[in-house]
Amino acid sequence: MSHPAAETSSFMTDFLRQSGGVAIIDGGLATELERHGADLNDPLWSAKCLLTSPHLVRAVHLDYLEAGADIIITASYQATIQGFEAKGFSRGDSEALLRKSVEIACEARDVYYGRCKEGSPDGIDDGRVLKHRPILVAASVGSYGAYLADGSEYSGNYGDAITLETLKDFHRRRVQILAESGADLIAFETVPNKVEAQAYAELLEEEDIKIPAWFSFNSKDGINVVSGDSLLECASIAESCKNAVAVGINCTPPRFIHGLILSIKKVTTKPILIYPNSGESYDGDRKEWVQNTGISDQDFVSYVNKWCEIGAALVGGCCRTTPHTIRAIYKTLPKRSAALSSQ
C-alpha cells in the first residue's frame, strides 16, 4: 500500500470525531429520483439517470446534504461496465459514466458549500441545514446480483458457476475506476454473501487501491447475511481488510438491526455503520413496494438513538427512506454529540 495502514485506520475515526461522534449517511435514491420526475423503469435503474438526468441526481444529493447528511453515496450501485456494454455503450463511455456518478456527487457538495457560504436569511425557517462541515462522497459498488437485476442480490445465491475469481474479474475495472474518480471512499453495499466480500477484500489488496472502503451486508433474518452465510464470518473479512474503515448493515428491516449490531461488535473494532430500509416489504414479482408496511420517520429515529447507544457510529437510510428521515436523524443526534463532548 502506498499509504500507511495507520492513515487508513484513522480516516474514519478522524471523520467521526469531526462529525461529533456519529456521522449521518444519506437515504434512498430511487424513490427520490422518481419524486423529482425521473423514469426508472429500466434494469439499469438509478444508473439510467446518470445518462438522462444528471441534474436530478445532483438535486437529490443536495436534498440530502440540506437535510444534514455527512456522507452522500453515488448513483453507481447498479452502474457496471458490463451492464452499460450490454446496452450498447462502448467500454470508454461505460467507464466515463462510472466517473460521472462521482463527479455529480462532488458537484453537489461544491454547490452545497457555496450555499453554506452565502448562508440564507431564512435558512432556519425553511428547515434546510446550511452548516459547513466535512462531507464525504462514497462511491457505491453494488453486488454482482444487483447487475443481474433478478433479485439475487436479495438471496445471495449466484450458483456454483460464480467463483471468487469470477467475482473479482467482474468488479475489478469498476473498482479501479471509482477509486481514481475523486471519491473519498468506496461503499461496498448490500453485500449478500461471504464470497463476494472476500472478492472485494482481495481486489483492494491486489490492485493496491488507494482509498478506504466500507463493507455493508444485508440480512433478512437478523442472524445471517441473506445467502445464509454467517454474518460473523462476513464481518471478519472486513475486519481483517486493511482498507476497510467501517463495517455494517444496509437494506435490511429496522427491527433486525439491534441484534445485528451486537453480532458485528463481537468481531470488529472498526466503526459500525447502519442504514436500513424503511421496513416496507418489496414484492419482487410485481417489482413494487407493498404499501403501509414500513415504519414512520418518528419510529425510525427512535430506533436510531438506540442503535447509537449500543455502538452504531454511522447511521442513515436505504430504500424508501427520504430527506425527511435524514433530517429527523439530524435533529435527534446533536444531543448525542453534546453528550459525547461533555464526557
Short mmCIF file of C-alpha atoms in Angstrom, two decimals:
data_model
loop_
_atom_site.label_atom_id
_atom_site.label_comp_id
_atom_site.label_asym_id
_atom_site.label_seq_id
_atom_site.Cartn_x
_atom_site.Cartn_y
_atom_site.Cartn_z
CA MET A 1 0.00 0.00 0.00
CA SER A 2 1.27 3.44 -0.73
CA HIS A 3 -0.32 4.95 2.35
CA PRO A 4 0.49 3.64 5.81
CA ALA A 5 -2.25 1.40 7.18
CA ALA A 6 -2.48 3.72 10.19
CA GLU A 7 -3.57 6.54 7.90
CA THR A 8 -6.49 4.47 6.60
CA SER A 9 -7.45 3.33 10.08
CA SER A 10 -7.56 6.89 11.38
CA PHE A 11 -9.50 8.13 8.31
CA MET A 12 -12.91 7.23 9.73
CA THR A 13 -12.14 7.89 13.39
CA ASP A 14 -10.96 11.40 12.48
CA PHE A 15 -14.06 11.98 10.38
CA LEU A 16 -16.35 10.72 13.14
CA ARG A 17 -14.66 12.96 15.67
CA GLN A 18 -15.24 15.97 13.40
CA SER A 19 -18.88 14.85 12.97
CA GLY A 20 -19.49 14.89 16.71
CA GLY A 21 -19.17 11.15 17.28
CA VAL A 22 -21.83 9.94 14.84
CA ALA A 23 -21.91 10.61 11.10
CA ILE A 24 -25.12 10.67 9.07
CA ILE A 25 -25.36 8.73 5.80
CA ASP A 26 -27.93 9.83 3.20
CA GLY A 27 -31.18 7.96 2.40
CA GLY A 28 -32.87 6.22 -0.52
CA LEU A 29 -32.09 7.33 -4.06
CA ALA A 30 -34.60 5.70 -6.43
CA THR A 31 -37.80 6.86 -4.76
CA GLU A 32 -36.42 10.39 -4.53
CA LEU A 33 -35.36 10.43 -8.19
CA GLU A 34 -38.89 9.39 -9.17
CA ARG A 35 -40.31 12.13 -6.96
CA HIS A 36 -38.15 14.60 -8.90
CA GLY A 37 -39.61 13.28 -12.14
CA ALA A 38 -37.15 10.59 -13.27
CA ASP A 39 -38.43 7.50 -15.06
CA LEU A 40 -36.72 4.47 -13.56
CA ASN A 41 -38.48 1.74 -15.49
CA ASP A 42 -35.24 0.15 -16.58
CA PRO A 43 -32.97 -2.64 -15.33
CA LEU A 44 -30.20 -0.02 -15.02
CA TRP A 45 -32.46 1.82 -12.59
CA SER A 46 -30.78 4.83 -10.93
CA ALA A 47 -27.73 4.49 -13.15
CA LYS A 48 -30.00 5.40 -16.08
CA CYS A 49 -30.30 8.86 -14.58
CA LEU A 50 -26.55 9.41 -14.91
CA LEU A 51 -27.27 9.49 -18.63
CA THR A 52 -30.64 11.09 -18.99
CA SER A 53 -30.95 13.39 -16.00
CA PRO A 54 -27.74 14.08 -14.09
CA HIS A 55 -29.30 17.32 -12.78
CA LEU A 56 -31.92 15.23 -10.93
CA VAL A 57 -29.25 13.04 -9.33
CA ARG A 58 -27.43 16.17 -8.21
CA ALA A 59 -30.68 17.63 -6.84
CA VAL A 60 -31.27 14.51 -4.72
CA HIS A 61 -27.70 14.61 -3.36
CA LEU A 62 -28.26 18.28 -2.47
CA ASP A 63 -31.57 17.49 -0.76
CA TYR A 64 -29.73 15.05 1.48
CA LEU A 65 -26.92 17.50 2.27
CA GLU A 66 -29.52 20.12 3.16
CA ALA A 67 -31.19 17.53 5.39
CA GLY A 68 -27.94 17.12 7.33
CA ALA A 69 -26.20 14.13 5.70
CA ASP A 70 -22.42 13.96 6.20
CA ILE A 71 -21.91 11.23 3.60
CA ILE A 72 -23.54 11.04 0.17
CA ILE A 73 -23.49 7.80 -1.81
CA THR A 74 -23.09 7.96 -5.59
CA ALA A 75 -25.72 6.69 -8.05
CA SER A 76 -23.45 3.84 -9.18
CA TYR A 77 -24.98 0.91 -7.27
CA GLN A 78 -26.20 -0.67 -10.49
CA ALA A 79 -23.70 1.05 -12.75
CA THR A 80 -21.42 -1.64 -14.16
CA ILE A 81 -19.27 -1.65 -17.25
CA GLN A 82 -20.87 -4.99 -18.25
CA GLY A 83 -24.38 -3.56 -17.82
CA PHE A 84 -23.63 -0.46 -19.88
CA GLU A 85 -21.92 -2.51 -22.61
CA ALA A 86 -24.99 -4.75 -22.81
CA LYS A 87 -26.94 -1.56 -23.57
CA GLY A 88 -24.63 -0.82 -26.46
CA PHE A 89 -22.19 1.61 -24.83
CA SER A 90 -18.51 1.39 -25.63
CA ARG A 91 -16.03 0.47 -22.92
CA GLY A 92 -14.83 4.09 -22.82
CA ASP A 93 -18.35 5.51 -22.48
CA SER A 94 -19.17 2.95 -19.78
CA GLU A 95 -16.13 3.96 -17.77
CA ALA A 96 -16.99 7.64 -18.25
CA LEU A 97 -20.48 7.02 -16.80
CA LEU A 98 -18.95 5.50 -13.66
CA ARG A 99 -16.73 8.56 -13.23
CA LYS A 100 -19.72 10.78 -13.85
CA SER A 101 -21.58 9.31 -10.87
CA VAL A 102 -18.79 10.57 -8.62
CA GLU A 103 -18.47 13.91 -10.42
CA ILE A 104 -22.20 14.61 -9.88
CA ALA A 105 -21.90 13.93 -6.14
CA CYS A 106 -18.75 16.08 -5.87
CA GLU A 107 -20.55 18.89 -7.74
CA ALA A 108 -23.47 18.65 -5.29
CA ARG A 109 -21.01 19.00 -2.40
CA ASP A 110 -19.42 22.08 -4.04
CA VAL A 111 -22.83 23.67 -4.65
CA TYR A 112 -23.77 22.92 -1.06
CA TYR A 113 -20.60 24.52 0.31
CA GLY A 114 -21.40 27.57 -1.82
CA ARG A 115 -24.86 27.77 -0.27
CA CYS A 116 -23.37 27.45 3.22
CA LYS A 117 -21.06 30.35 2.46
CA GLU A 118 -23.86 32.57 1.16
CA GLY A 119 -25.99 31.46 4.07
CA SER A 120 -29.68 32.08 3.77
CA PRO A 121 -31.50 34.62 5.88
CA ASP A 122 -34.39 32.19 6.15
CA GLY A 123 -32.12 29.13 6.45
CA ILE A 124 -33.61 28.33 9.81
CA ASP A 125 -37.22 28.80 8.72
CA ASP A 126 -37.26 26.53 5.73
CA GLY A 127 -35.64 23.71 7.64
CA ARG A 128 -32.54 23.43 5.46
CA VAL A 129 -29.29 22.59 7.21
CA LEU A 130 -26.67 25.00 5.87
CA LYS A 131 -23.69 24.15 8.01
CA HIS A 132 -20.18 23.91 6.63
CA ARG A 133 -18.84 20.53 7.77
CA PRO A 134 -16.67 17.72 6.44
CA ILE A 135 -18.67 15.80 3.80
CA LEU A 136 -17.59 12.53 2.22
CA VAL A 137 -18.52 11.20 -1.21
CA ALA A 138 -18.82 7.40 -1.10
CA ALA A 139 -18.66 5.60 -4.47
CA SER A 140 -21.29 2.86 -4.43
CA VAL A 141 -20.44 -0.63 -5.64
CA GLY A 142 -23.47 -2.92 -5.83
CA SER A 143 -23.16 -6.67 -5.83
CA TYR A 144 -23.00 -8.99 -8.83
CA GLY A 145 -26.66 -9.74 -8.05
CA ALA A 146 -27.58 -6.08 -8.50
CA TYR A 147 -26.10 -6.24 -12.02
CA LEU A 148 -28.17 -9.34 -12.79
CA ALA A 149 -31.25 -7.37 -11.60
CA ASP A 150 -33.05 -10.66 -10.96
CA GLY A 151 -33.35 -10.31 -7.22
CA SER A 152 -30.30 -12.49 -6.49
CA GLU A 153 -28.77 -9.61 -4.53
CA TYR A 154 -31.52 -10.39 -2.01
CA SER A 155 -30.84 -14.13 -1.96
CA GLY A 156 -27.05 -14.11 -2.38
CA ASN A 157 -27.39 -17.31 -4.36
CA TYR A 158 -25.26 -16.97 -7.50
CA GLY A 159 -24.94 -20.69 -8.30
CA ASP A 160 -21.78 -22.79 -8.38
CA ALA A 161 -20.51 -21.30 -11.64
CA ILE A 162 -19.79 -17.95 -9.97
CA THR A 163 -16.50 -18.29 -8.13
CA LEU A 164 -14.26 -15.94 -6.19
CA GLU A 165 -12.24 -15.34 -9.38
CA THR A 166 -15.38 -14.67 -11.50
CA LEU A 167 -16.46 -12.02 -8.99
CA LYS A 168 -13.01 -10.40 -8.82
CA ASP A 169 -12.89 -10.18 -12.60
CA PHE A 170 -16.42 -8.79 -12.71
CA HIS A 171 -15.70 -5.98 -10.23
CA ARG A 172 -12.02 -5.25 -10.92
CA ARG A 173 -12.14 -2.47 -13.51
CA ARG A 174 -15.13 -0.77 -11.90
CA VAL A 175 -13.40 -0.63 -8.51
CA GLN A 176 -10.21 0.72 -10.12
CA ILE A 177 -12.13 3.49 -11.88
CA LEU A 178 -14.18 4.51 -8.85
CA ALA A 179 -11.03 4.51 -6.70
CA GLU A 180 -9.44 7.05 -9.05
CA SER A 181 -12.55 9.15 -9.66
CA GLY A 182 -12.21 11.66 -6.82
CA ALA A 183 -14.46 9.81 -4.33
CA ASP A 184 -13.34 9.78 -0.70
CA LEU A 185 -14.11 6.11 -0.19
CA ILE A 186 -15.75 3.08 -1.80
CA ALA A 187 -19.03 1.77 -0.39
CA PHE A 188 -19.46 -1.97 -0.98
CA GLU A 189 -23.22 -2.08 -0.36
CA THR A 190 -25.83 -4.77 0.19
CA VAL A 191 -23.14 -7.49 0.10
CA PRO A 192 -25.22 -10.70 0.09
CA ASN A 193 -22.65 -13.42 0.75
CA LYS A 194 -19.19 -14.24 2.01
CA VAL A 195 -17.54 -14.98 -1.34
CA GLU A 196 -18.31 -11.50 -2.68
CA ALA A 197 -16.93 -9.86 0.48
CA GLN A 198 -13.78 -11.95 0.01
CA ALA A 199 -13.58 -10.88 -3.64
CA TYR A 200 -13.75 -7.19 -2.66
CA ALA A 201 -11.12 -7.56 0.07
CA GLU A 202 -8.71 -9.34 -2.29
CA LEU A 203 -9.31 -6.80 -5.07
CA LEU A 204 -8.45 -3.88 -2.79
CA GLU A 205 -5.19 -5.61 -1.92
CA GLU A 206 -4.27 -6.87 -5.41
CA GLU A 207 -5.00 -3.57 -7.15
CA ASP A 208 -3.31 -1.52 -4.42
CA ILE A 209 -6.45 0.62 -4.10
CA LYS A 210 -5.50 3.94 -2.53
CA ILE A 211 -8.78 4.99 -0.93
CA PRO A 212 -10.60 3.44 2.04
CA ALA A 213 -13.73 1.33 1.76
CA TRP A 214 -16.68 0.23 3.85
CA PHE A 215 -18.38 -3.16 3.75
CA SER A 216 -22.13 -3.25 4.30
CA PHE A 217 -24.04 -6.55 4.35
CA ASN A 218 -27.76 -7.29 4.20
CA SER A 219 -29.81 -9.69 6.27
CA LYS A 220 -33.39 -10.89 6.12
CA ASP A 221 -33.49 -12.92 9.34
CA GLY A 222 -31.49 -10.75 11.74
CA ILE A 223 -28.89 -13.52 12.15
CA ASN A 224 -27.08 -14.28 8.91
CA VAL A 225 -26.49 -12.40 5.67
CA VAL A 226 -29.17 -13.08 3.05
CA SER A 227 -27.35 -16.07 1.50
CA GLY A 228 -27.34 -17.85 4.87
CA ASP A 229 -23.60 -17.24 5.31
CA SER A 230 -22.56 -16.30 8.83
CA LEU A 231 -22.59 -12.55 9.47
CA LEU A 232 -19.69 -13.06 11.89
CA GLU A 233 -17.58 -14.63 9.15
CA CYS A 234 -18.54 -11.88 6.68
CA ALA A 235 -17.76 -9.09 9.14
CA SER A 236 -14.45 -10.79 9.99
CA ILE A 237 -13.39 -10.48 6.33
CA ALA A 238 -13.94 -6.71 6.55
CA GLU A 239 -12.22 -6.57 9.95
CA SER A 240 -9.03 -8.09 8.53
CA CYS A 241 -9.06 -5.93 5.38
CA LYS A 242 -6.58 -3.05 5.71
CA ASN A 243 -8.61 -0.66 3.51
CA ALA A 244 -11.86 -1.27 5.35
CA VAL A 245 -12.70 1.67 7.63
CA ALA A 246 -16.22 0.63 8.66
CA VAL A 247 -18.41 -2.46 8.57
CA GLY A 248 -22.15 -2.80 8.93
CA ILE A 249 -25.61 -3.44 7.56
CA ASN A 250 -27.87 -1.80 4.98
CA CYS A 251 -31.03 -2.64 3.04
CA THR A 252 -32.45 -4.59 5.99
CA PRO A 253 -35.66 -4.08 8.03
CA PRO A 254 -35.12 -1.86 11.11
CA ARG A 255 -36.42 -4.49 13.53
CA PHE A 256 -33.35 -6.70 12.91
CA ILE A 257 -30.69 -4.04 13.34
CA HIS A 258 -30.24 -4.10 17.13
CA GLY A 259 -29.25 -7.76 17.19
CA LEU A 260 -27.06 -7.39 14.10
CA ILE A 261 -25.06 -4.55 15.68
CA LEU A 262 -24.42 -6.73 18.75
CA SER A 263 -23.22 -9.56 16.47
CA ILE A 264 -20.88 -7.34 14.47
CA LYS A 265 -19.42 -5.91 17.68
CA LYS A 266 -18.18 -9.38 18.59
CA VAL A 267 -15.79 -9.49 15.64
CA THR A 268 -14.86 -5.93 14.72
CA THR A 269 -13.06 -2.99 16.24
CA LYS A 270 -13.95 -0.81 13.25
CA PRO A 271 -16.76 1.77 13.32
CA ILE A 272 -20.17 0.18 12.68
CA LEU A 273 -22.45 1.60 10.00
CA ILE A 274 -26.18 1.09 9.76
CA TYR A 275 -28.54 2.26 7.02
CA PRO A 276 -31.67 0.12 6.90
CA ASN A 277 -34.78 0.27 4.75
CA SER A 278 -37.93 1.92 5.96
CA GLY A 279 -39.17 -1.57 6.80
CA GLU A 280 -41.54 -1.75 3.83
CA SER A 281 -41.59 -5.06 2.03
CA TYR A 282 -40.75 -5.32 -1.65
CA ASP A 283 -42.74 -7.55 -3.97
CA GLY A 284 -40.10 -8.94 -6.33
CA ASP A 285 -42.65 -10.40 -8.75
CA ARG A 286 -44.60 -7.19 -9.12
CA LYS A 287 -41.47 -5.06 -8.76
CA GLU A 288 -43.12 -2.68 -6.36
CA TRP A 289 -43.16 -1.76 -2.69
CA VAL A 290 -46.08 -3.04 -0.61
CA GLN A 291 -47.94 -0.02 0.77
CA ASN A 292 -48.10 0.70 4.51
CA THR A 293 -45.67 -2.00 5.57
CA GLY A 294 -42.95 0.42 6.66
CA ILE A 295 -42.41 2.45 9.82
CA SER A 296 -42.74 6.19 10.29
CA ASP A 297 -39.76 8.56 10.37
CA GLN A 298 -40.55 9.10 14.03
CA ASP A 299 -40.20 5.38 14.80
CA PHE A 300 -37.11 5.18 12.60
CA VAL A 301 -35.45 7.92 14.63
CA SER A 302 -36.28 6.32 17.97
CA TYR A 303 -34.54 3.19 16.65
CA VAL A 304 -31.52 5.27 15.57
CA ASN A 305 -30.97 6.55 19.09
CA LYS A 306 -30.96 3.01 20.45
CA TRP A 307 -28.57 1.85 17.72
CA CYS A 308 -26.14 4.65 18.56
CA GLU A 309 -26.34 3.76 22.25
CA ILE A 310 -25.18 0.21 21.55
CA GLY A 311 -22.41 1.15 19.15
CA ALA A 312 -23.50 2.38 15.70
CA ALA A 313 -21.24 5.23 14.55
CA LEU A 314 -22.64 5.92 11.08
CA VAL A 315 -26.40 5.95 10.54
CA GLY A 316 -28.70 6.70 7.62
CA GLY A 317 -31.36 5.10 5.47
CA CYS A 318 -31.61 2.83 2.44
CA CYS A 319 -34.66 2.01 0.29
CA ARG A 320 -37.78 4.13 0.81
CA THR A 321 -36.17 6.48 3.32
CA THR A 322 -36.20 10.17 2.32
CA PRO A 323 -34.59 13.51 3.15
CA HIS A 324 -37.31 13.81 5.83
CA THR A 325 -35.94 10.68 7.50
CA ILE A 326 -32.40 12.04 7.36
CA ARG A 327 -33.44 15.45 8.68
CA ALA A 328 -35.20 13.72 11.57
CA ILE A 329 -31.98 11.82 12.35
CA TYR A 330 -30.00 15.06 12.12
CA LYS A 331 -32.31 16.73 14.60
CA THR A 332 -32.08 13.89 17.09
CA LEU A 333 -28.30 13.43 17.07
CA PRO A 334 -26.91 16.78 18.37
CA LYS A 335 -27.99 15.70 21.83
CA ARG A 336 -25.67 12.75 21.46
CA SER A 337 -22.74 14.81 20.20
CA ALA A 338 -23.21 17.23 23.09
CA ALA A 339 -23.19 14.26 25.46
CA LEU A 340 -20.03 12.92 23.82
CA SER A 341 -18.13 16.18 24.10
CA SER A 342 -19.01 16.55 27.75
CA GLN A 343 -17.88 13.07 28.72
#
